[in-house]
Every structure is written in structure tokens, then in C-alpha cells.
mmCIF file of the C-alpha atoms, coordinates in Angstrom:
data_MODEL
# 
_entry.id   MODEL 
# 
loop_
_atom_site.group_PDB 
_atom_site.id 
_atom_site.type_symbol 
_atom_site.label_atom_id 
_atom_site.label_alt_id 
_atom_site.label_comp_id 
_atom_site.label_asym_id 
_atom_site.label_entity_id 
_atom_site.label_seq_id 
_atom_site.pdbx_PDB_ins_code 
_atom_site.Cartn_x 
_atom_site.Cartn_y 
_atom_site.Cartn_z 
_atom_site.occupancy 
_atom_site.B_iso_or_equiv 
_atom_site.pdbx_formal_charge 
_atom_site.auth_seq_id 
_atom_site.auth_comp_id 
_atom_site.auth_asym_id 
_atom_site.auth_atom_id 
_atom_site.pdbx_PDB_model_num 
ATOM 1   C CA . MET A 1 1   ? -7.236  -41.499 29.615 1.00 0.00 ? 1   MET A CA 1 
ATOM 2   C CA . PRO A 1 2   ? -4.625  -40.777 32.851 1.00 0.00 ? 2   PRO A CA 1 
ATOM 3   C CA . PRO A 1 3   ? -1.594  -38.482 32.261 1.00 0.00 ? 3   PRO A CA 1 
ATOM 4   C CA . ARG A 1 4   ? 0.486   -41.752 32.362 1.00 0.00 ? 4   ARG A CA 1 
ATOM 5   C CA . THR A 1 5   ? -1.343  -43.298 29.513 1.00 0.00 ? 5   THR A CA 1 
ATOM 6   C CA . LEU A 1 6   ? -1.651  -40.124 27.508 1.00 0.00 ? 6   LEU A CA 1 
ATOM 7   C CA . PHE A 1 7   ? 2.117   -39.311 27.908 1.00 0.00 ? 7   PHE A CA 1 
ATOM 8   C CA . ARG A 1 8   ? 3.600   -42.711 27.201 1.00 0.00 ? 8   ARG A CA 1 
ATOM 9   C CA . SER A 1 9   ? 1.209   -43.030 23.780 1.00 0.00 ? 9   SER A CA 1 
ATOM 10  C CA . VAL A 1 10  ? 2.856   -39.945 22.283 1.00 0.00 ? 10  VAL A CA 1 
ATOM 11  C CA . ALA A 1 11  ? 6.629   -40.617 23.813 1.00 0.00 ? 11  ALA A CA 1 
ATOM 12  C CA . PHE A 1 12  ? 6.395   -44.471 21.661 1.00 0.00 ? 12  PHE A CA 1 
ATOM 13  C CA . ALA A 1 13  ? 4.795   -42.501 18.600 1.00 0.00 ? 13  ALA A CA 1 
ATOM 14  C CA . GLU A 1 14  ? 7.411   -39.848 18.371 1.00 0.00 ? 14  GLU A CA 1 
ATOM 15  C CA . ALA A 1 15  ? 10.110  -42.254 18.822 1.00 0.00 ? 15  ALA A CA 1 
ATOM 16  C CA . ALA A 1 16  ? 8.341   -44.753 16.320 1.00 0.00 ? 16  ALA A CA 1 
ATOM 17  C CA . THR A 1 17  ? 8.015   -41.852 14.054 1.00 0.00 ? 17  THR A CA 1 
ATOM 18  C CA . TRP A 1 18  ? 12.165  -41.139 14.237 1.00 0.00 ? 18  TRP A CA 1 
ATOM 19  C CA . THR A 1 19  ? 12.393  -44.628 12.557 1.00 0.00 ? 19  THR A CA 1 
ATOM 20  C CA . LEU A 1 20  ? 10.496  -43.503 9.458  1.00 0.00 ? 20  LEU A CA 1 
ATOM 21  C CA . LEU A 1 21  ? 12.411  -40.396 9.416  1.00 0.00 ? 21  LEU A CA 1 
ATOM 22  C CA . LEU A 1 22  ? 15.769  -42.189 9.706  1.00 0.00 ? 22  LEU A CA 1 
ATOM 23  C CA . PHE A 1 23  ? 14.823  -44.448 7.368  1.00 0.00 ? 23  PHE A CA 1 
ATOM 24  C CA . ALA A 1 24  ? 13.628  -41.662 4.939  1.00 0.00 ? 24  ALA A CA 1 
ATOM 25  C CA . LEU A 1 25  ? 17.183  -39.831 5.327  1.00 0.00 ? 25  LEU A CA 1 
ATOM 26  C CA . PHE A 1 26  ? 18.856  -42.914 4.458  1.00 0.00 ? 26  PHE A CA 1 
ATOM 27  C CA . LEU A 1 27  ? 16.939  -43.023 1.356  1.00 0.00 ? 27  LEU A CA 1 
ATOM 28  C CA . LYS A 1 28  ? 17.463  -39.494 0.273  1.00 0.00 ? 28  LYS A CA 1 
ATOM 29  C CA . TYR A 1 29  ? 21.087  -39.221 1.402  1.00 0.00 ? 29  TYR A CA 1 
ATOM 30  C CA . VAL A 1 30  ? 22.579  -42.760 1.011  1.00 0.00 ? 30  VAL A CA 1 
ATOM 31  C CA . LEU A 1 31  ? 20.803  -44.238 -1.943 1.00 0.00 ? 31  LEU A CA 1 
ATOM 32  C CA . HIS A 1 32  ? 19.717  -40.723 -3.653 1.00 0.00 ? 32  HIS A CA 1 
ATOM 33  C CA . THR A 1 33  ? 16.041  -41.725 -3.958 1.00 0.00 ? 33  THR A CA 1 
ATOM 34  C CA . GLY A 1 34  ? 13.069  -41.150 -1.495 1.00 0.00 ? 34  GLY A CA 1 
ATOM 35  C CA . GLU A 1 35  ? 12.070  -37.575 -1.968 1.00 0.00 ? 35  GLU A CA 1 
ATOM 36  C CA . ALA A 1 36  ? 8.640   -38.531 -1.424 1.00 0.00 ? 36  ALA A CA 1 
ATOM 37  C CA . VAL A 1 37  ? 9.178   -40.550 1.110  1.00 0.00 ? 37  VAL A CA 1 
ATOM 38  C CA . MET A 1 38  ? 11.525  -37.737 2.801  1.00 0.00 ? 38  MET A CA 1 
ATOM 39  C CA . SER A 1 39  ? 8.526   -35.276 2.830  1.00 0.00 ? 39  SER A CA 1 
ATOM 40  C CA . VAL A 1 40  ? 5.808   -37.473 4.180  1.00 0.00 ? 40  VAL A CA 1 
ATOM 41  C CA . ALA A 1 41  ? 8.189   -38.905 6.939  1.00 0.00 ? 41  ALA A CA 1 
ATOM 42  C CA . GLY A 1 42  ? 9.207   -35.344 7.638  1.00 0.00 ? 42  GLY A CA 1 
ATOM 43  C CA . GLY A 1 43  ? 6.206   -33.967 7.743  1.00 0.00 ? 43  GLY A CA 1 
ATOM 44  C CA . LEU A 1 44  ? 4.400   -36.731 10.033 1.00 0.00 ? 44  LEU A CA 1 
ATOM 45  C CA . HIS A 1 45  ? 7.283   -36.723 12.439 1.00 0.00 ? 45  HIS A CA 1 
ATOM 46  C CA . GLY A 1 46  ? 7.188   -33.236 12.883 1.00 0.00 ? 46  GLY A CA 1 
ATOM 47  C CA . PHE A 1 47  ? 3.639   -33.403 13.578 1.00 0.00 ? 47  PHE A CA 1 
ATOM 48  C CA . VAL A 1 48  ? 3.835   -36.129 16.106 1.00 0.00 ? 48  VAL A CA 1 
ATOM 49  C CA . PHE A 1 49  ? 6.883   -34.089 17.554 1.00 0.00 ? 49  PHE A CA 1 
ATOM 50  C CA . LEU A 1 50  ? 4.445   -30.842 18.062 1.00 0.00 ? 50  LEU A CA 1 
ATOM 51  C CA . CYS A 1 51  ? 2.114   -33.292 19.681 1.00 0.00 ? 51  CYS A CA 1 
ATOM 52  C CA . TYR A 1 52  ? 4.714   -34.814 21.866 1.00 0.00 ? 52  TYR A CA 1 
ATOM 53  C CA . VAL A 1 53  ? 5.932   -31.325 23.180 1.00 0.00 ? 53  VAL A CA 1 
ATOM 54  C CA . ALA A 1 54  ? 2.232   -30.341 23.901 1.00 0.00 ? 54  ALA A CA 1 
ATOM 55  C CA . SER A 1 55  ? 1.390   -33.183 25.792 1.00 0.00 ? 55  SER A CA 1 
ATOM 56  C CA . THR A 1 56  ? 4.672   -33.314 27.680 1.00 0.00 ? 56  THR A CA 1 
ATOM 57  C CA . CYS A 1 57  ? 3.955   -29.575 28.525 1.00 0.00 ? 57  CYS A CA 1 
ATOM 58  C CA . PHE A 1 58  ? 0.347   -30.828 29.776 1.00 0.00 ? 58  PHE A CA 1 
ATOM 59  C CA . THR A 1 59  ? 1.274   -33.424 31.987 1.00 0.00 ? 59  THR A CA 1 
ATOM 60  C CA . TRP A 1 60  ? 4.273   -31.357 33.550 1.00 0.00 ? 60  TRP A CA 1 
ATOM 61  C CA . VAL A 1 61  ? 1.780   -28.804 34.621 1.00 0.00 ? 61  VAL A CA 1 
ATOM 62  C CA . ASN A 1 62  ? -0.584  -31.800 36.079 1.00 0.00 ? 62  ASN A CA 1 
ATOM 63  C CA . GLN A 1 63  ? 2.458   -33.509 37.654 1.00 0.00 ? 63  GLN A CA 1 
ATOM 64  C CA . LYS A 1 64  ? 3.740   -30.082 38.897 1.00 0.00 ? 64  LYS A CA 1 
ATOM 65  C CA . TRP A 1 65  ? 7.393   -31.530 37.792 1.00 0.00 ? 65  TRP A CA 1 
ATOM 66  C CA . SER A 1 66  ? 10.132  -29.423 38.489 1.00 0.00 ? 66  SER A CA 1 
ATOM 67  C CA . THR A 1 67  ? 11.320  -27.007 34.978 1.00 0.00 ? 67  THR A CA 1 
ATOM 68  C CA . GLY A 1 68  ? 14.454  -29.109 35.217 1.00 0.00 ? 68  GLY A CA 1 
ATOM 69  C CA . THR A 1 69  ? 12.390  -32.175 34.578 1.00 0.00 ? 69  THR A CA 1 
ATOM 70  C CA . GLY A 1 70  ? 9.933   -30.492 32.471 1.00 0.00 ? 70  GLY A CA 1 
ATOM 71  C CA . LEU A 1 71  ? 12.799  -29.325 30.071 1.00 0.00 ? 71  LEU A CA 1 
ATOM 72  C CA . LEU A 1 72  ? 14.855  -32.094 30.051 1.00 0.00 ? 72  LEU A CA 1 
ATOM 73  C CA . THR A 1 73  ? 11.544  -34.662 29.027 1.00 0.00 ? 73  THR A CA 1 
ATOM 74  C CA . VAL A 1 74  ? 10.611  -31.402 26.002 1.00 0.00 ? 74  VAL A CA 1 
ATOM 75  C CA . ALA A 1 75  ? 14.634  -32.007 25.162 1.00 0.00 ? 75  ALA A CA 1 
ATOM 76  C CA . SER A 1 76  ? 14.152  -35.542 24.703 1.00 0.00 ? 76  SER A CA 1 
ATOM 77  C CA . ALA A 1 77  ? 12.346  -35.291 21.758 1.00 0.00 ? 77  ALA A CA 1 
ATOM 78  C CA . VAL A 1 78  ? 15.643  -33.513 19.679 1.00 0.00 ? 78  VAL A CA 1 
ATOM 79  C CA . VAL A 1 79  ? 17.326  -37.275 20.394 1.00 0.00 ? 79  VAL A CA 1 
ATOM 80  C CA . PRO A 1 80  ? 16.387  -40.216 18.391 1.00 0.00 ? 80  PRO A CA 1 
ATOM 81  C CA . TYR A 1 81  ? 14.190  -42.399 20.455 1.00 0.00 ? 81  TYR A CA 1 
ATOM 82  C CA . ALA A 1 82  ? 15.027  -40.736 23.949 1.00 0.00 ? 82  ALA A CA 1 
ATOM 83  C CA . THR A 1 83  ? 11.818  -40.297 24.548 1.00 0.00 ? 83  THR A CA 1 
ATOM 84  C CA . ILE A 1 84  ? 11.159  -43.919 25.397 1.00 0.00 ? 84  ILE A CA 1 
ATOM 85  C CA . PRO A 1 85  ? 13.802  -43.792 28.190 1.00 0.00 ? 85  PRO A CA 1 
ATOM 86  C CA . ALA A 1 86  ? 12.535  -40.644 29.357 1.00 0.00 ? 86  ALA A CA 1 
ATOM 87  C CA . GLU A 1 87  ? 8.878   -42.070 29.589 1.00 0.00 ? 87  GLU A CA 1 
ATOM 88  C CA . ARG A 1 88  ? 10.427  -44.776 31.860 1.00 0.00 ? 88  ARG A CA 1 
ATOM 89  C CA . SER A 1 89  ? 12.212  -42.458 34.123 1.00 0.00 ? 89  SER A CA 1 
ATOM 90  C CA . LEU A 1 90  ? 9.604   -40.390 34.839 1.00 0.00 ? 90  LEU A CA 1 
ATOM 91  C CA . ASP A 1 91  ? 7.170   -43.364 35.278 1.00 0.00 ? 91  ASP A CA 1 
ATOM 92  C CA . ARG A 1 92  ? 9.822   -45.545 37.569 1.00 0.00 ? 92  ARG A CA 1 
ATOM 93  C CA . ARG A 1 93  ? 10.124  -42.163 39.729 1.00 0.00 ? 93  ARG A CA 1 
ATOM 94  C CA . GLY A 1 94  ? 6.244   -41.679 39.975 1.00 0.00 ? 94  GLY A CA 1 
ATOM 95  C CA . LEU A 1 95  ? 5.968   -38.815 38.066 1.00 0.00 ? 95  LEU A CA 1 
ATOM 96  C CA . LEU A 1 96  ? 3.374   -39.973 36.016 1.00 0.00 ? 96  LEU A CA 1 
ATOM 97  C CA . SER A 1 97  ? 1.257   -41.579 38.500 1.00 0.00 ? 97  SER A CA 1 
ATOM 98  C CA . GLY A 1 98  ? -2.183  -40.525 39.568 1.00 0.00 ? 98  GLY A CA 1 
ATOM 99  C CA . GLY A 1 99  ? -5.042  -38.774 37.330 1.00 0.00 ? 99  GLY A CA 1 
ATOM 100 C CA . TRP A 1 100 ? -6.108  -35.181 36.033 1.00 0.00 ? 100 TRP A CA 1 
ATOM 101 C CA . ARG A 1 101 ? -6.078  -33.680 39.425 1.00 0.00 ? 101 ARG A CA 1 
ATOM 102 C CA . LEU A 1 102 ? -7.716  -30.420 37.887 1.00 0.00 ? 102 LEU A CA 1 
ATOM 103 C CA . ALA A 1 103 ? -10.414 -32.220 36.037 1.00 0.00 ? 103 ALA A CA 1 
ATOM 104 C CA . ALA A 1 104 ? -14.099 -31.606 37.464 1.00 0.00 ? 104 ALA A CA 1 
ATOM 105 C CA . GLY A 1 105 ? -14.442 -31.639 41.237 1.00 0.00 ? 105 GLY A CA 1 
ATOM 106 C CA . GLY A 1 106 ? -10.538 -31.691 41.310 1.00 0.00 ? 106 GLY A CA 1 
ATOM 107 C CA . ALA A 1 107 ? -8.137  -29.198 42.578 1.00 0.00 ? 107 ALA A CA 1 
ATOM 108 C CA . GLU A 1 108 ? -8.780  -25.728 42.501 1.00 0.00 ? 108 GLU A CA 1 
ATOM 109 C CA . PRO A 1 109 ? -6.394  -24.346 39.501 1.00 0.00 ? 109 PRO A CA 1 
ATOM 110 C CA . ARG A 1 110 ? -4.062  -21.477 40.335 1.00 0.00 ? 110 ARG A CA 1 
ATOM 111 C CA . GLY A 1 111 ? -2.434  -19.324 37.724 1.00 0.00 ? 111 GLY A CA 1 
ATOM 112 C CA . PRO A 1 112 ? -2.666  -19.085 34.276 1.00 0.00 ? 112 PRO A CA 1 
ATOM 113 C CA . LEU A 1 113 ? -1.474  -22.349 33.190 1.00 0.00 ? 113 LEU A CA 1 
ATOM 114 C CA . GLU A 1 114 ? -3.635  -24.489 35.867 1.00 0.00 ? 114 GLU A CA 1 
ATOM 115 C CA . LYS A 1 115 ? -6.591  -22.659 34.654 1.00 0.00 ? 115 LYS A CA 1 
ATOM 116 C CA . LEU A 1 116 ? -5.938  -23.352 31.436 1.00 0.00 ? 116 LEU A CA 1 
ATOM 117 C CA . GLN A 1 117 ? -5.467  -26.922 31.862 1.00 0.00 ? 117 GLN A CA 1 
ATOM 118 C CA . ALA A 1 118 ? -8.804  -26.721 33.866 1.00 0.00 ? 118 ALA A CA 1 
ATOM 119 C CA . TRP A 1 119 ? -10.845 -25.617 31.530 1.00 0.00 ? 119 TRP A CA 1 
ATOM 120 C CA . VAL A 1 120 ? -9.103  -28.196 28.734 1.00 0.00 ? 120 VAL A CA 1 
ATOM 121 C CA . LEU A 1 121 ? -10.016 -31.113 31.293 1.00 0.00 ? 121 LEU A CA 1 
ATOM 122 C CA . ARG A 1 122 ? -13.824 -29.563 32.077 1.00 0.00 ? 122 ARG A CA 1 
ATOM 123 C CA . LYS A 1 123 ? -14.617 -28.871 28.392 1.00 0.00 ? 123 LYS A CA 1 
ATOM 124 C CA . PRO A 1 124 ? -12.629 -31.922 26.494 1.00 0.00 ? 124 PRO A CA 1 
ATOM 125 C CA . ALA A 1 125 ? -15.148 -31.401 23.187 1.00 0.00 ? 125 ALA A CA 1 
ATOM 126 C CA . THR A 1 126 ? -14.006 -27.883 22.673 1.00 0.00 ? 126 THR A CA 1 
ATOM 127 C CA . ALA A 1 127 ? -10.494 -28.311 23.864 1.00 0.00 ? 127 ALA A CA 1 
ATOM 128 C CA . VAL A 1 128 ? -9.448  -30.592 21.002 1.00 0.00 ? 128 VAL A CA 1 
ATOM 129 C CA . VAL A 1 129 ? -11.503 -28.775 18.075 1.00 0.00 ? 129 VAL A CA 1 
ATOM 130 C CA . VAL A 1 130 ? -9.311  -25.456 19.389 1.00 0.00 ? 130 VAL A CA 1 
ATOM 131 C CA . ALA A 1 131 ? -6.266  -28.119 19.886 1.00 0.00 ? 131 ALA A CA 1 
ATOM 132 C CA . LEU A 1 132 ? -6.053  -29.536 16.601 1.00 0.00 ? 132 LEU A CA 1 
ATOM 133 C CA . VAL A 1 133 ? -6.975  -25.925 14.769 1.00 0.00 ? 133 VAL A CA 1 
ATOM 134 C CA . ALA A 1 134 ? -3.584  -24.638 16.818 1.00 0.00 ? 134 ALA A CA 1 
ATOM 135 C CA . VAL A 1 135 ? -1.699  -27.837 16.206 1.00 0.00 ? 135 VAL A CA 1 
ATOM 136 C CA . ALA A 1 136 ? -2.562  -27.257 12.301 1.00 0.00 ? 136 ALA A CA 1 
ATOM 137 C CA . ALA A 1 137 ? -2.028  -23.466 12.485 1.00 0.00 ? 137 ALA A CA 1 
ATOM 138 C CA . VAL A 1 138 ? 1.845   -24.276 13.571 1.00 0.00 ? 138 VAL A CA 1 
ATOM 139 C CA . PHE A 1 139 ? 2.284   -27.566 11.543 1.00 0.00 ? 139 PHE A CA 1 
ATOM 140 C CA . SER A 1 140 ? 0.966   -24.938 8.184  1.00 0.00 ? 140 SER A CA 1 
ATOM 141 C CA . PHE A 1 141 ? 3.379   -22.218 8.906  1.00 0.00 ? 141 PHE A CA 1 
ATOM 142 C CA . LEU A 1 142 ? 6.430   -24.754 9.416  1.00 0.00 ? 142 LEU A CA 1 
ATOM 143 C CA . LEU A 1 143 ? 5.436   -26.509 6.233  1.00 0.00 ? 143 LEU A CA 1 
ATOM 144 C CA . PHE A 1 144 ? 5.198   -22.974 4.809  1.00 0.00 ? 144 PHE A CA 1 
ATOM 145 C CA . LEU A 1 145 ? 8.734   -22.564 5.749  1.00 0.00 ? 145 LEU A CA 1 
ATOM 146 C CA . GLY A 1 146 ? 9.832   -25.451 4.600  1.00 0.00 ? 146 GLY A CA 1 
ATOM 147 C CA . PRO A 1 147 ? 12.335  -28.251 5.288  1.00 0.00 ? 147 PRO A CA 1 
ATOM 148 C CA . PRO A 1 148 ? 14.414  -27.177 8.859  1.00 0.00 ? 148 PRO A CA 1 
ATOM 149 C CA . ASP A 1 149 ? 17.663  -27.257 6.571  1.00 0.00 ? 149 ASP A CA 1 
ATOM 150 C CA . THR A 1 150 ? 16.365  -24.819 4.328  1.00 0.00 ? 150 THR A CA 1 
ATOM 151 C CA . TRP A 1 151 ? 15.414  -22.018 7.314  1.00 0.00 ? 151 TRP A CA 1 
ATOM 152 C CA . PHE A 1 152 ? 18.736  -20.181 7.617  1.00 0.00 ? 152 PHE A CA 1 
ATOM 153 C CA . ALA A 1 153 ? 20.006  -20.819 3.984  1.00 0.00 ? 153 ALA A CA 1 
# 
């Protein structure tokens, strides 16, 4: 899966989970029902948000985006549906084109982030297991903390 396909898929999924989350918020706060829907939608959106941030950072390293481009792209996940125009802008400017430059037989990695990415691309099965465990650990910790509106109460 090339960088463009990965990024585009996760950006769309992140936007789609915004729809679920906004629907659940409507049920909870306008109709005063749907507590269970809120729990599921919030959890799903949180998980996809983490996946979006991870895949954005992975693409950022591969494509050698500027710091500003990378940070704005990560921040687009905070605004409902903003990942779609962010993806389209990156694609239009050619910032999603090409393959994985650090894959086996590709460029020599320089620096810790590129070395990590090269390892992921050269050992994808192991990397997927490690990533799933890491995302599950972060997700579990966030579930332990509870909904974001209770973190600072």
C-alpha cells in the first residue's frame, strides 16, 4: 500500500468517525438518550484518531514534509471533517506521491525516525503486531482515564 493510499484511507476513516461522534453527541445532549451510542462512537473515534496521527507521522517522515505541513496535517484531525481537505491539499501539491523510500532496497535511513520507519517497512508483520499492541496500550490507558470532558474535573 503506497503512502497516498494509506493516508487517504485513514483520513477518510477519521472523518467518517466524526459523523458517528457528532450523531452520538446529538443523541446524548439534545435528545438525552444514547449513552451507549456515545460510548461506542467515542471509543471508535478515539481509536481511529490515534491511527490517523500514527499514519500521518509515518507519511510525514517518508515524504519529508516540512514541520509546518506535518503539524497542520496532524492538527486537522481535531476539526470535524478537516482531514479530507487536508488530504486533498497534500495530494494536489504532490506531497503524497511516490512509494516508501526507505523500504528494502530503497534509500539508506538517516536519523532515528528514518531508522524506525525502515525497520517497519522491512519487517511489516512484526511492526504491525508491535503497533497494534502500542495503540491498544494507549487506547486502554485513555479508556482508563475516561471521557475527555472528565480529565480535568
